[in-house]
Coordinates of C-alpha atoms and ligand atoms in Angstrom, one line a residue:
Chain A
M91 CA 0.0 0.0 0.0
I92 CA 2.5 2.6 1.2
E93 CA 6.2 2.0 0.2
V94 CA 8.7 4.6 1.3
N95 CA 12.3 4.4 0.2
D96 CA 15.1 6.6 1.6
L97 CA 12.9 9.6 1.7
T98 CA 14.9 12.8 2.5
K99 CA 13.8 16.4 2.7
Y100 CA 16.0 19.4 3.3
F101 CA 14.7 22.9 4.0
G102 CA 17.9 24.9 3.1
N103 CA 20.5 23.3 5.4
L104 CA 18.0 21.8 7.8
C105 CA 17.4 18.1 7.3
A106 CA 13.7 17.7 8.2
V107 CA 13.4 14.1 6.9
D108 CA 16.6 11.9 6.9
H109 CA 16.6 8.7 4.8
V110 CA 13.3 7.4 6.0
S111 CA 12.1 4.0 4.7
L112 CA 8.8 2.5 5.7
H113 CA 6.3 -0.1 4.5
V114 CA 2.7 -0.1 5.5
E115 CA 0.4 -2.8 4.2
N116 CA -2.8 -2.4 6.3
G117 CA -4.2 -1.2 9.6
I118 CA -3.3 1.9 11.5
F119 CA 0.2 3.2 11.2
G120 CA 1.3 5.8 13.8
L121 CA 4.2 8.2 13.3
L122 CA 5.3 9.4 16.7
G123 CA 7.9 12.0 17.6
P124 CA 8.5 15.3 19.4
N125 CA 7.5 18.6 17.9
G126 CA 9.7 19.4 14.9
A127 CA 10.7 15.8 14.3
G128 CA 9.5 15.9 10.8
K129 CA 6.2 14.1 11.1
S130 CA 4.1 16.7 9.2
T131 CA 6.8 17.0 6.5
I132 CA 6.6 13.3 5.8
V133 CA 2.8 13.3 5.6
R134 CA 2.9 16.4 3.3
I135 CA 5.4 14.7 1.0
L136 CA 3.3 11.5 0.9
S137 CA 0.1 13.5 0.1
T138 CA 1.9 15.2 -2.9
L139 CA 2.2 18.7 -1.4
L140 CA 6.0 18.7 -1.1
K141 CA 8.6 17.4 -3.3
P142 CA 11.3 15.3 -1.5
T143 CA 14.9 16.2 -1.9
G144 CA 15.8 12.6 -2.3
G145 CA 14.2 9.1 -2.2
N146 CA 10.8 8.1 -3.4
A147 CA 7.6 6.5 -2.4
T148 CA 4.7 4.6 -4.0
I149 CA 1.1 4.6 -2.8
C150 CA -1.2 1.8 -4.0
G151 CA 1.4 1.1 -6.6
Y152 CA 1.5 4.7 -7.9
D153 CA 4.8 6.5 -8.0
L154 CA 4.7 9.8 -6.0
A155 CA 7.0 11.6 -8.4
R156 CA 5.6 10.4 -11.7
E157 CA 1.9 9.9 -11.0
P158 CA 0.9 12.5 -8.4
K159 CA -2.6 12.8 -9.9
K160 CA -3.2 9.1 -9.5
V161 CA -2.0 9.3 -5.9
R162 CA -4.4 12.1 -5.2
E163 CA -7.3 10.0 -6.4
V164 CA -6.6 7.2 -3.9
I165 CA -5.7 9.2 -0.8
S166 CA -7.2 11.8 1.5
Y167 CA -5.2 14.2 3.6
V168 CA -6.5 15.9 6.7
P169 CA -3.9 18.4 7.9
Q170 CA -3.0 19.4 11.4
E171 CA -4.7 22.7 11.3
M172 CA -8.5 22.5 10.8
A173 CA -9.5 24.2 7.6
L174 CA -13.3 24.5 7.2
D175 CA -15.4 27.3 5.8
I176 CA -17.2 28.5 8.9
K177 CA -19.7 30.6 6.9
L178 CA -20.9 27.4 5.1
T179 CA -22.9 24.6 6.6
G180 CA -21.5 21.2 7.3
R181 CA -23.3 19.8 4.3
E182 CA -22.0 22.6 2.1
N183 CA -18.4 21.9 3.3
A184 CA -18.7 18.2 2.5
L185 CA -20.5 18.9 -0.8
L186 CA -17.6 21.1 -2.0
Y187 CA -15.3 18.1 -1.7
A188 CA -17.7 15.8 -3.4
K189 CA -17.8 18.2 -6.3
L190 CA -14.0 18.7 -6.4
Y191 CA -13.5 14.9 -6.4
G192 CA -16.1 14.6 -9.2
I193 CA -18.4 12.3 -7.4
A194 CA -21.3 11.2 -9.6
D195 CA -24.1 10.8 -7.1
R196 CA -22.9 13.4 -4.7
S197 CA -25.8 14.5 -2.6
R198 CA -26.4 10.8 -1.6
K199 CA -22.7 10.3 -0.9
V200 CA -22.6 13.5 1.2
D201 CA -25.6 12.3 3.2
E202 CA -23.9 9.0 3.7
V203 CA -20.6 10.4 5.0
L204 CA -22.3 12.9 7.3
E205 CA -24.4 10.0 8.7
L206 CA -21.3 8.0 9.2
M207 CA -19.6 10.8 11.2
E208 CA -22.8 11.4 13.2
L209 CA -23.3 14.9 11.9
T210 CA -26.7 14.5 10.2
A211 CA -28.6 16.3 12.8
R212 CA -26.4 19.4 12.6
S213 CA -25.6 19.2 8.9
D214 CA -27.5 22.3 7.9
D215 CA -26.0 24.5 10.6
L216 CA -23.2 26.8 9.9
V217 CA -19.8 25.3 10.9
R218 CA -19.2 28.4 13.0
T219 CA -21.5 26.8 15.5
Y220 CA -19.7 23.4 15.6
S221 CA -17.4 22.2 18.4
G222 CA -13.8 21.2 17.8
G223 CA -14.7 17.5 17.8
M224 CA -17.5 18.0 15.3
R225 CA -15.2 20.0 13.1
R226 CA -12.7 17.2 13.1
R227 CA -15.4 14.7 12.2
L228 CA -16.6 17.0 9.4
E229 CA -13.1 17.0 8.0
L230 CA -13.1 13.2 8.2
A231 CA -16.4 13.2 6.3
Q232 CA -14.9 15.4 3.6
A233 CA -12.0 13.1 3.3
L234 CA -14.3 10.1 2.8
V235 CA -16.5 11.3 0.0
H236 CA -14.4 9.7 -2.7
E237 CA -13.8 6.4 -0.8
P238 CA -10.0 6.7 -0.4
E239 CA -7.8 3.7 0.1
V240 CA -5.3 5.6 2.2
L241 CA -6.1 8.2 4.7
F242 CA -3.4 10.6 6.0
L243 CA -4.2 12.2 9.3
D244 CA -1.9 14.7 10.8
E245 CA -2.5 15.0 14.6
P246 CA -6.2 14.2 14.3
T247 CA -6.9 14.5 18.0
L248 CA -4.7 17.5 18.8
G249 CA -6.5 20.1 21.0
L250 CA -9.6 18.0 21.5
D251 CA -11.0 17.1 24.9
V252 CA -11.0 13.5 26.1
A253 CA -14.5 12.7 25.0
A254 CA -14.1 14.1 21.6
R255 CA -10.8 12.3 21.2
T256 CA -12.3 8.9 22.1
K257 CA -15.1 9.5 19.6
I258 CA -12.7 10.4 16.8
W259 CA -10.7 7.2 17.6
R260 CA -13.9 5.1 17.4
H261 CA -14.5 6.5 14.0
I262 CA -10.9 5.9 12.9
L263 CA -11.1 2.3 14.1
S264 CA -14.3 1.7 12.1
L265 CA -12.7 3.1 9.0
Q266 CA -9.8 0.8 9.4
E267 CA -12.2 -2.1 9.8
Q268 CA -13.6 -1.1 6.4
G269 CA -10.2 -1.7 4.9
I270 CA -8.9 1.9 4.7
V271 CA -5.2 2.2 5.5
I272 CA -4.7 4.9 8.1
F273 CA -1.4 6.7 8.2
M274 CA -1.4 9.1 11.1
T275 CA 0.9 11.3 13.3
T276 CA 0.5 12.0 17.0
H277 CA 2.4 12.8 20.0
Y278 CA -0.1 11.3 22.4
M279 CA 1.8 8.0 23.3
E280 CA -1.2 6.5 25.1
E281 CA -3.4 6.8 22.0
A282 CA -0.7 5.3 19.7
D283 CA -0.3 2.5 22.2
E284 CA -3.9 1.7 22.3
Y285 CA -5.0 2.1 18.7
C286 CA -2.0 1.7 16.3
D287 CA -1.0 -1.6 14.8
T288 CA 2.5 -0.4 14.0
V289 CA 4.3 2.7 15.1
A290 CA 7.5 4.5 14.0
I291 CA 9.2 6.9 16.4
I292 CA 11.1 9.6 14.6
D293 CA 13.6 12.1 16.0
H294 CA 15.4 14.7 14.0
G295 CA 13.9 13.3 10.8
R296 CA 15.3 9.8 11.4
I297 CA 13.5 6.7 12.4
V298 CA 14.7 5.5 15.8
A299 CA 12.1 2.7 16.3
L300 CA 9.7 0.8 14.1
D301 CA 7.6 -2.0 15.3
T302 CA 4.3 -2.9 17.0
P303 CA 3.7 -1.1 20.3
E304 CA 3.8 -4.5 22.1
R305 CA 7.2 -5.5 20.8
L306 CA 8.7 -2.1 21.4
K307 CA 7.5 -2.2 25.0
S308 CA 8.7 -5.8 25.5
E309 CA 12.2 -4.8 24.4
M310 CA 12.4 -2.4 27.3
E311 CA 13.8 -3.6 30.6
G312 CA 11.6 -3.5 33.6
E313 CA 8.1 -4.6 34.7
K314 CA 5.4 -2.3 33.3
T315 CA 6.7 -0.3 30.5
S316 CA 4.6 2.0 28.5
L317 CA 5.2 3.5 25.0
N318 CA 6.1 6.7 26.8
D319 CA 9.1 5.0 28.3
V320 CA 10.1 3.7 24.9
F321 CA 9.7 7.2 23.6
I322 CA 11.8 8.8 26.3
D323 CA 14.4 6.2 25.9
R324 CA 14.8 6.6 22.2
V325 CA 14.3 10.3 21.6
T326 CA 17.4 12.3 22.4
T327 CA 16.0 15.9 22.3
P328 CA 13.8 17.3 25.0
E329 CA 10.5 18.6 23.8
E330 CA 11.5 22.2 24.0
E331 CA 15.2 23.0 23.7
S332 CA 15.0 26.7 24.4
V333 CA 14.2 27.9 27.9
F334 CA 11.1 30.0 28.5
D335 CA 12.0 33.5 27.6
G336 CA 9.8 35.6 29.9
Y337 CA 10.9 38.9 28.6
K338 CA 10.2 38.1 25.0
F339 CA 6.9 36.6 25.9
R340 CA 5.8 39.7 27.7
T341 CA 6.8 42.1 24.9
M342 CA 4.9 39.9 22.5
L343 CA 1.8 40.1 24.6
R344 CA 2.1 43.8 24.9
R345 CA 2.3 44.2 21.1
R346 CA -0.8 42.2 20.7
R347 CA -2.8 44.7 22.5
Chain B
M42 CA -12.7 23.1 -15.6
N43 CA -15.6 22.2 -13.4
A44 CA -13.4 22.6 -10.4
T45 CA -12.8 26.3 -11.4
W46 CA -16.5 26.8 -11.1
Y47 CA -16.8 25.1 -7.7
Y48 CA -14.0 27.3 -6.3
F49 CA -15.8 30.3 -7.7
E50 CA -19.0 29.2 -6.2
R51 CA -17.4 28.7 -2.8
D52 CA -16.0 32.3 -2.8
L53 CA -19.3 33.7 -4.0
V54 CA -21.4 32.0 -1.3
K55 CA -18.9 33.0 1.4
W56 CA -19.0 36.6 0.3
I57 CA -22.8 36.8 0.1
R58 CA -23.1 35.3 3.6
G59 CA -21.0 38.1 5.1
K60 CA -23.8 40.7 4.8
V61 CA -22.0 43.6 6.3
T62 CA -19.1 43.1 3.9
V63 CA -21.4 43.0 0.9
F64 CA -23.1 46.2 2.0
S65 CA -19.9 48.0 2.4
H66 CA -18.5 46.7 -0.9
L67 CA -21.5 48.1 -2.7
V68 CA -22.0 51.4 -0.8
T69 CA -18.4 52.6 -0.6
P70 CA -17.8 53.1 -4.4
A71 CA -21.2 54.7 -4.8
A72 CA -20.3 57.1 -2.0
W73 CA -17.1 58.0 -3.9
L74 CA -19.0 58.8 -7.0
I75 CA -21.6 61.0 -5.3
F76 CA -19.2 62.9 -3.1
V77 CA -16.4 63.5 -5.7
G78 CA -18.7 63.7 -8.7
L79 CA -21.1 66.2 -7.3
T80 CA -18.9 68.4 -5.1
L81 CA -15.5 69.0 -6.8
P82 CA -15.4 72.3 -8.6
V83 CA -14.1 71.4 -12.1
T84 CA -13.8 73.6 -15.1
F85 CA -12.7 71.4 -18.0
T86 CA -16.1 69.8 -18.4
D87 CA -19.6 70.9 -17.6
N88 CA -20.7 67.4 -16.7
Y89 CA -18.1 66.1 -14.3
L90 CA -20.3 63.2 -13.1
E91 CA -20.4 61.8 -16.6
Y92 CA -16.6 62.3 -16.9
L93 CA -15.9 60.7 -13.5
T94 CA -18.3 57.7 -13.7
P95 CA -16.0 55.5 -15.9
G96 CA -13.1 56.4 -13.7
I97 CA -14.8 55.3 -10.5
M98 CA -16.1 52.2 -12.1
V99 CA -12.6 51.2 -13.1
M100 CA -11.3 52.3 -9.7
S101 CA -13.7 50.0 -7.9
V102 CA -12.6 47.0 -10.0
L103 CA -9.0 48.0 -9.3
F104 CA -9.4 48.3 -5.5
A105 CA -11.6 45.2 -5.3
A106 CA -9.0 43.2 -7.2
L107 CA -6.0 44.3 -5.2
Q108 CA -7.7 43.9 -1.9
S109 CA -8.9 40.4 -2.8
G110 CA -5.4 38.9 -2.6
N111 CA -6.5 38.4 1.0
L112 CA -8.7 35.6 -0.1
V113 CA -5.6 33.7 -1.2
I114 CA -3.7 34.6 2.0
F115 CA -6.5 33.3 4.1
D116 CA -6.7 30.1 2.2
K117 CA -2.9 29.7 2.5
V118 CA -2.5 30.6 6.1
L119 CA -5.5 28.6 7.4
G120 CA -4.5 25.5 5.5
F121 CA -7.2 25.3 2.9
L122 CA -4.7 25.2 0.1
N123 CA -3.0 22.2 1.7
K124 CA -6.3 20.3 1.5
F125 CA -7.2 21.6 -2.0
F126 CA -3.9 20.8 -3.5
A127 CA -3.9 17.2 -2.2
M128 CA -7.0 16.6 -4.4
P129 CA -7.1 15.6 -8.0
P130 CA -8.1 19.0 -9.7
P131 CA -5.0 20.9 -10.9
R132 CA -3.9 23.8 -8.8
E133 CA -4.8 26.2 -11.6
S134 CA -8.4 25.5 -11.1
Y135 CA -8.3 27.1 -7.7
L136 CA -6.4 30.0 -9.1
F137 CA -8.7 30.6 -12.0
G138 CA -11.8 30.2 -9.8
T139 CA -10.5 32.8 -7.4
I140 CA -9.4 35.2 -10.1
L141 CA -12.9 34.9 -11.8
F142 CA -14.6 35.6 -8.5
I143 CA -12.4 38.6 -7.8
T144 CA -13.1 40.0 -11.2
F145 CA -16.8 39.2 -11.0
R146 CA -17.1 41.0 -7.6
G147 CA -15.4 44.0 -9.0
M148 CA -17.8 44.1 -11.9
I149 CA -20.8 43.9 -9.6
Q150 CA -19.4 46.9 -7.7
A151 CA -18.9 48.8 -11.0
T152 CA -22.5 48.0 -11.9
V153 CA -23.8 49.5 -8.7
I154 CA -21.9 52.7 -9.6
F155 CA -23.2 52.7 -13.1
C156 CA -26.8 52.4 -11.9
V157 CA -26.3 55.2 -9.4
A158 CA -24.8 57.4 -12.1
V159 CA -27.7 56.6 -14.4
L160 CA -30.1 57.6 -11.6
L161 CA -28.2 60.8 -11.2
G162 CA -28.7 61.5 -14.9
I163 CA -25.8 60.4 -17.1
T164 CA -26.8 59.4 -20.6
I165 CA -26.6 55.9 -22.0
Y166 CA -25.6 56.0 -25.6
S167 CA -26.1 52.4 -26.7
L168 CA -26.3 48.9 -25.3
K169 CA -23.3 47.9 -27.4
S170 CA -21.1 50.6 -25.8
V171 CA -22.2 49.4 -22.3
L172 CA -21.4 45.8 -23.2
L173 CA -18.0 46.7 -24.6
T174 CA -17.3 48.6 -21.4
Y175 CA -17.9 45.4 -19.5
V176 CA -15.5 43.6 -21.7
V177 CA -12.8 46.2 -20.9
L178 CA -13.6 45.9 -17.2
F179 CA -13.4 42.2 -17.4
L180 CA -9.9 42.2 -19.0
F181 CA -8.8 44.8 -16.5
G182 CA -10.2 42.8 -13.6
I183 CA -8.4 39.6 -14.7
L184 CA -5.1 41.6 -15.1
F185 CA -5.2 43.0 -11.5
A186 CA -6.7 39.9 -9.9
S187 CA -3.8 38.0 -11.3
I188 CA -1.4 40.6 -10.0
A189 CA -3.1 40.4 -6.6
T190 CA -3.0 36.6 -6.3
T191 CA 0.7 36.6 -7.4
I192 CA 1.6 39.0 -4.7
A193 CA -0.5 37.1 -2.2
L194 CA 1.3 33.9 -3.0
A195 CA 4.6 35.5 -2.3
V196 CA 3.6 37.3 1.0
D197 CA 2.8 35.3 4.1
D198 CA 0.7 37.6 6.2
H199 CA -2.2 40.1 6.0
D200 CA -0.2 43.0 7.3
G201 CA 2.5 42.6 4.7
Y202 CA -0.1 42.2 2.0
A203 CA -2.0 45.3 3.1
A204 CA 1.2 47.3 3.1
I205 CA 2.0 46.3 -0.5
N206 CA -1.6 46.9 -1.5
S207 CA -1.7 50.4 -0.3
M208 CA 1.7 51.1 -1.7
I209 CA 0.5 50.3 -5.3
S210 CA -3.2 51.0 -5.4
M211 CA -3.4 54.7 -4.6
P212 CA -0.5 55.7 -6.8
L213 CA -2.0 53.6 -9.7
F214 CA -5.3 55.5 -9.3
F215 CA -3.9 59.0 -8.9
T216 CA -1.5 58.6 -11.8
S217 CA -4.2 57.6 -14.2
T218 CA -6.8 59.5 -16.2
A219 CA -9.4 58.8 -13.5
L220 CA -9.7 62.4 -12.2
M221 CA -8.5 64.5 -15.2
P222 CA -7.7 64.1 -18.9
Y223 CA -4.1 63.9 -20.3
D224 CA -4.1 67.6 -21.5
K225 CA -4.8 68.9 -18.0
M226 CA -1.9 67.1 -16.4
P227 CA 1.6 68.3 -15.8
D228 CA 4.1 66.7 -18.2
W229 CA 5.6 64.1 -15.9
L230 CA 2.1 62.9 -14.9
Q231 CA 1.1 62.7 -18.5
M232 CA 4.0 60.4 -19.1
V233 CA 3.2 58.1 -16.2
A234 CA -0.5 58.1 -17.0
S235 CA 0.1 57.1 -20.6
V236 CA 1.8 53.8 -19.5
N237 CA -0.6 53.1 -16.6
P238 CA -2.9 50.2 -17.4
V239 CA -5.5 51.9 -15.2
S240 CA -5.6 54.8 -17.8
Y241 CA -6.1 52.3 -20.6
A242 CA -9.2 50.9 -18.9
I243 CA -10.5 54.3 -18.0
D244 CA -9.9 55.9 -21.4
N245 CA -11.9 53.1 -23.0
A246 CA -14.7 53.1 -20.5
R247 CA -14.9 56.8 -20.9
A248 CA -14.9 56.7 -24.7
L249 CA -17.4 54.0 -24.9
L250 CA -19.8 55.4 -22.3
S251 CA -19.8 58.8 -24.0
G252 CA -20.7 57.3 -27.3
S253 CA -17.3 57.4 -29.1
D254 CA -15.1 54.7 -30.4
P255 CA -12.8 52.6 -28.1
V256 CA -9.0 52.8 -28.2
I257 CA -8.3 49.4 -29.6
G258 CA -4.6 49.5 -29.1
E259 CA -5.1 50.0 -25.3
I260 CA -7.6 47.1 -25.1
V261 CA -5.1 44.8 -26.8
M262 CA -2.5 45.9 -24.3
L263 CA -4.8 45.1 -21.4
A264 CA -5.6 41.7 -22.9
V265 CA -1.9 40.9 -23.5
G266 CA -1.0 42.0 -20.1
A267 CA -3.7 39.9 -18.5
V268 CA -2.6 36.8 -20.4
I269 CA 1.1 37.4 -19.5
V270 CA 0.5 37.9 -15.7
L271 CA -2.0 35.0 -15.6
T272 CA 0.6 32.7 -17.2
I273 CA 3.3 33.8 -14.7
C274 CA 0.9 33.4 -11.9
S275 CA -0.2 29.8 -13.0
Y276 CA 3.4 28.9 -13.2
L277 CA 4.2 30.1 -9.7
F278 CA 1.1 28.4 -8.3
R279 CA 2.1 25.1 -9.8
R280 CA 5.5 25.3 -8.2
A281 CA 4.7 26.9 -4.9
T282 CA 5.3 25.1 -1.6
L283 CA 2.8 26.1 0.9
Ligands
LIG472 N1 8.3 25.1 4.8 C1 9.3 24.9 5.7 N2 10.4 25.7 5.6 C2 11.5 25.5 6.4 N3 11.5 24.7 7.4 C3 10.4 23.9 7.6 C4 9.3 24.0 6.8 N4 8.3 23.1 7.2 C5 8.9 22.5 8.3 N5 10.1 23.0 8.6 C6 11.1 22.5 9.6 O1 11.2 21.1 9.5 C7 11.2 20.5 10.8 C8 10.1 19.4 10.8 O2 8.9 20.1 10.9 P1 7.5 19.3 10.9 O3 7.5 18.2 9.9 O4 6.4 20.3 10.9 O5 7.6 18.6 12.4 P2 6.5 17.9 13.3 O6 5.2 17.8 12.4 O7 7.0 16.6 13.6 O8 6.2 18.7 14.5 C9 11.1 21.6 11.8 O9 12.3 21.9 12.3 C10 10.5 22.7 11.0 O10 10.9 24.0 11.5
LIG473 MG1 3.3 18.5 12.7

């Protein structure tokens, strides 16, 4: 399904992705790593938005560099930041995607995906009135209108409360049961541990661990290890390298006013 | 091609839903026409309103187009382009849809001005001259909508864009034939005005709306300019990293 070979991406001198090779056949694949590790960059390359500096990948047999249009037809990409038109209704937002994907029977399809994401009751309300969790589910609905084979989700549960996160995960699991390959990033270790079939931990653009959560945990010494322990063990950089700069923060706040 | 229309439709519906914005977009240019056209003491013509109307129509298309680069900046900063460009339709369809919408909105504003001017008593010479005026406005709109989207693609934030916008829109307007004809201008201004595409649009709109023949050479220049900028803009859009 997803075949990644030696993928490398430089932004100027910064190596954001460093010779990454992966193979995902089915299930839920989780890409874990601290902020700035290169997770989003990998997802953006695989969804044809960025050209890699080196290496290549195929998705469903289509070559990323040579057949980007074919790749776009079989994937969906839901970016980290939520991008929905708040002046349009949920249905209108989903309908736009059905139109852009050229879906034949689009109003039926839109009804179907809205139903699937439990948005039917609110589908004719403006998105402005939606909660964060509903917005995320609407984005999933948009991503499903063309029945993709691979779904790229960049931090799908970021910034949601626990209930909303659980709900999103229930939906992701049911999509996986329908045979959609899920390729997602997260930095919530517990979620990856619970839901992902395979995880890769990346640090400074390089893969430092790649296996099932169970096996990664069993390789660790000690009684009750969690994926968190694996993460802390393998990742060299602390989450935030710079110390909190109180002065800069205050001047920034002052300028906002 | 269909995708172009869907993007156009998206912009249009979003615009219409913002009722206050629609109101201000339609009232502001009309206010310009009334205050400037009816109050300025001018001696080179006895019907300044008729002289000014084409200028204000072109001005509203110009300002509307340059301001609308913000649409692209929003879509870029908020992550819409990421989602759109990961879908099968080519990137240009987004670009063309947006440019068409920007031009269309400018032409609606111009129409409001035209209607107000007609109510205030300017003469309509023929239907053909009005239609040709709209062709000129369309070409002019495409030209500046393309310029605006190109700038928007290069700039990352609203403030930067607003700065560039105000840096070019006012000078373009005041160095054109919007407010006075070539022979009333000082020499240096005449030179600038004669290479200013805003003058080309205004000269033609003015000629057409007063019942004379259009300046074909200038229309051709507008069309060629629009095609060139649009081509450059498509090229940049295809290559852009977001
Ligand atoms: N467009 C870009 N230009 C320059 N540097 C970038 C760009 N996008 C990402 N980076 C850098 O690449 C690194 C990886 O970023 P990213 O993939 O967003 O990390 P993550 O999603 O894991 O938090 C970071 O150091 C980031 O600053
Ligand atoms: Mg990220």
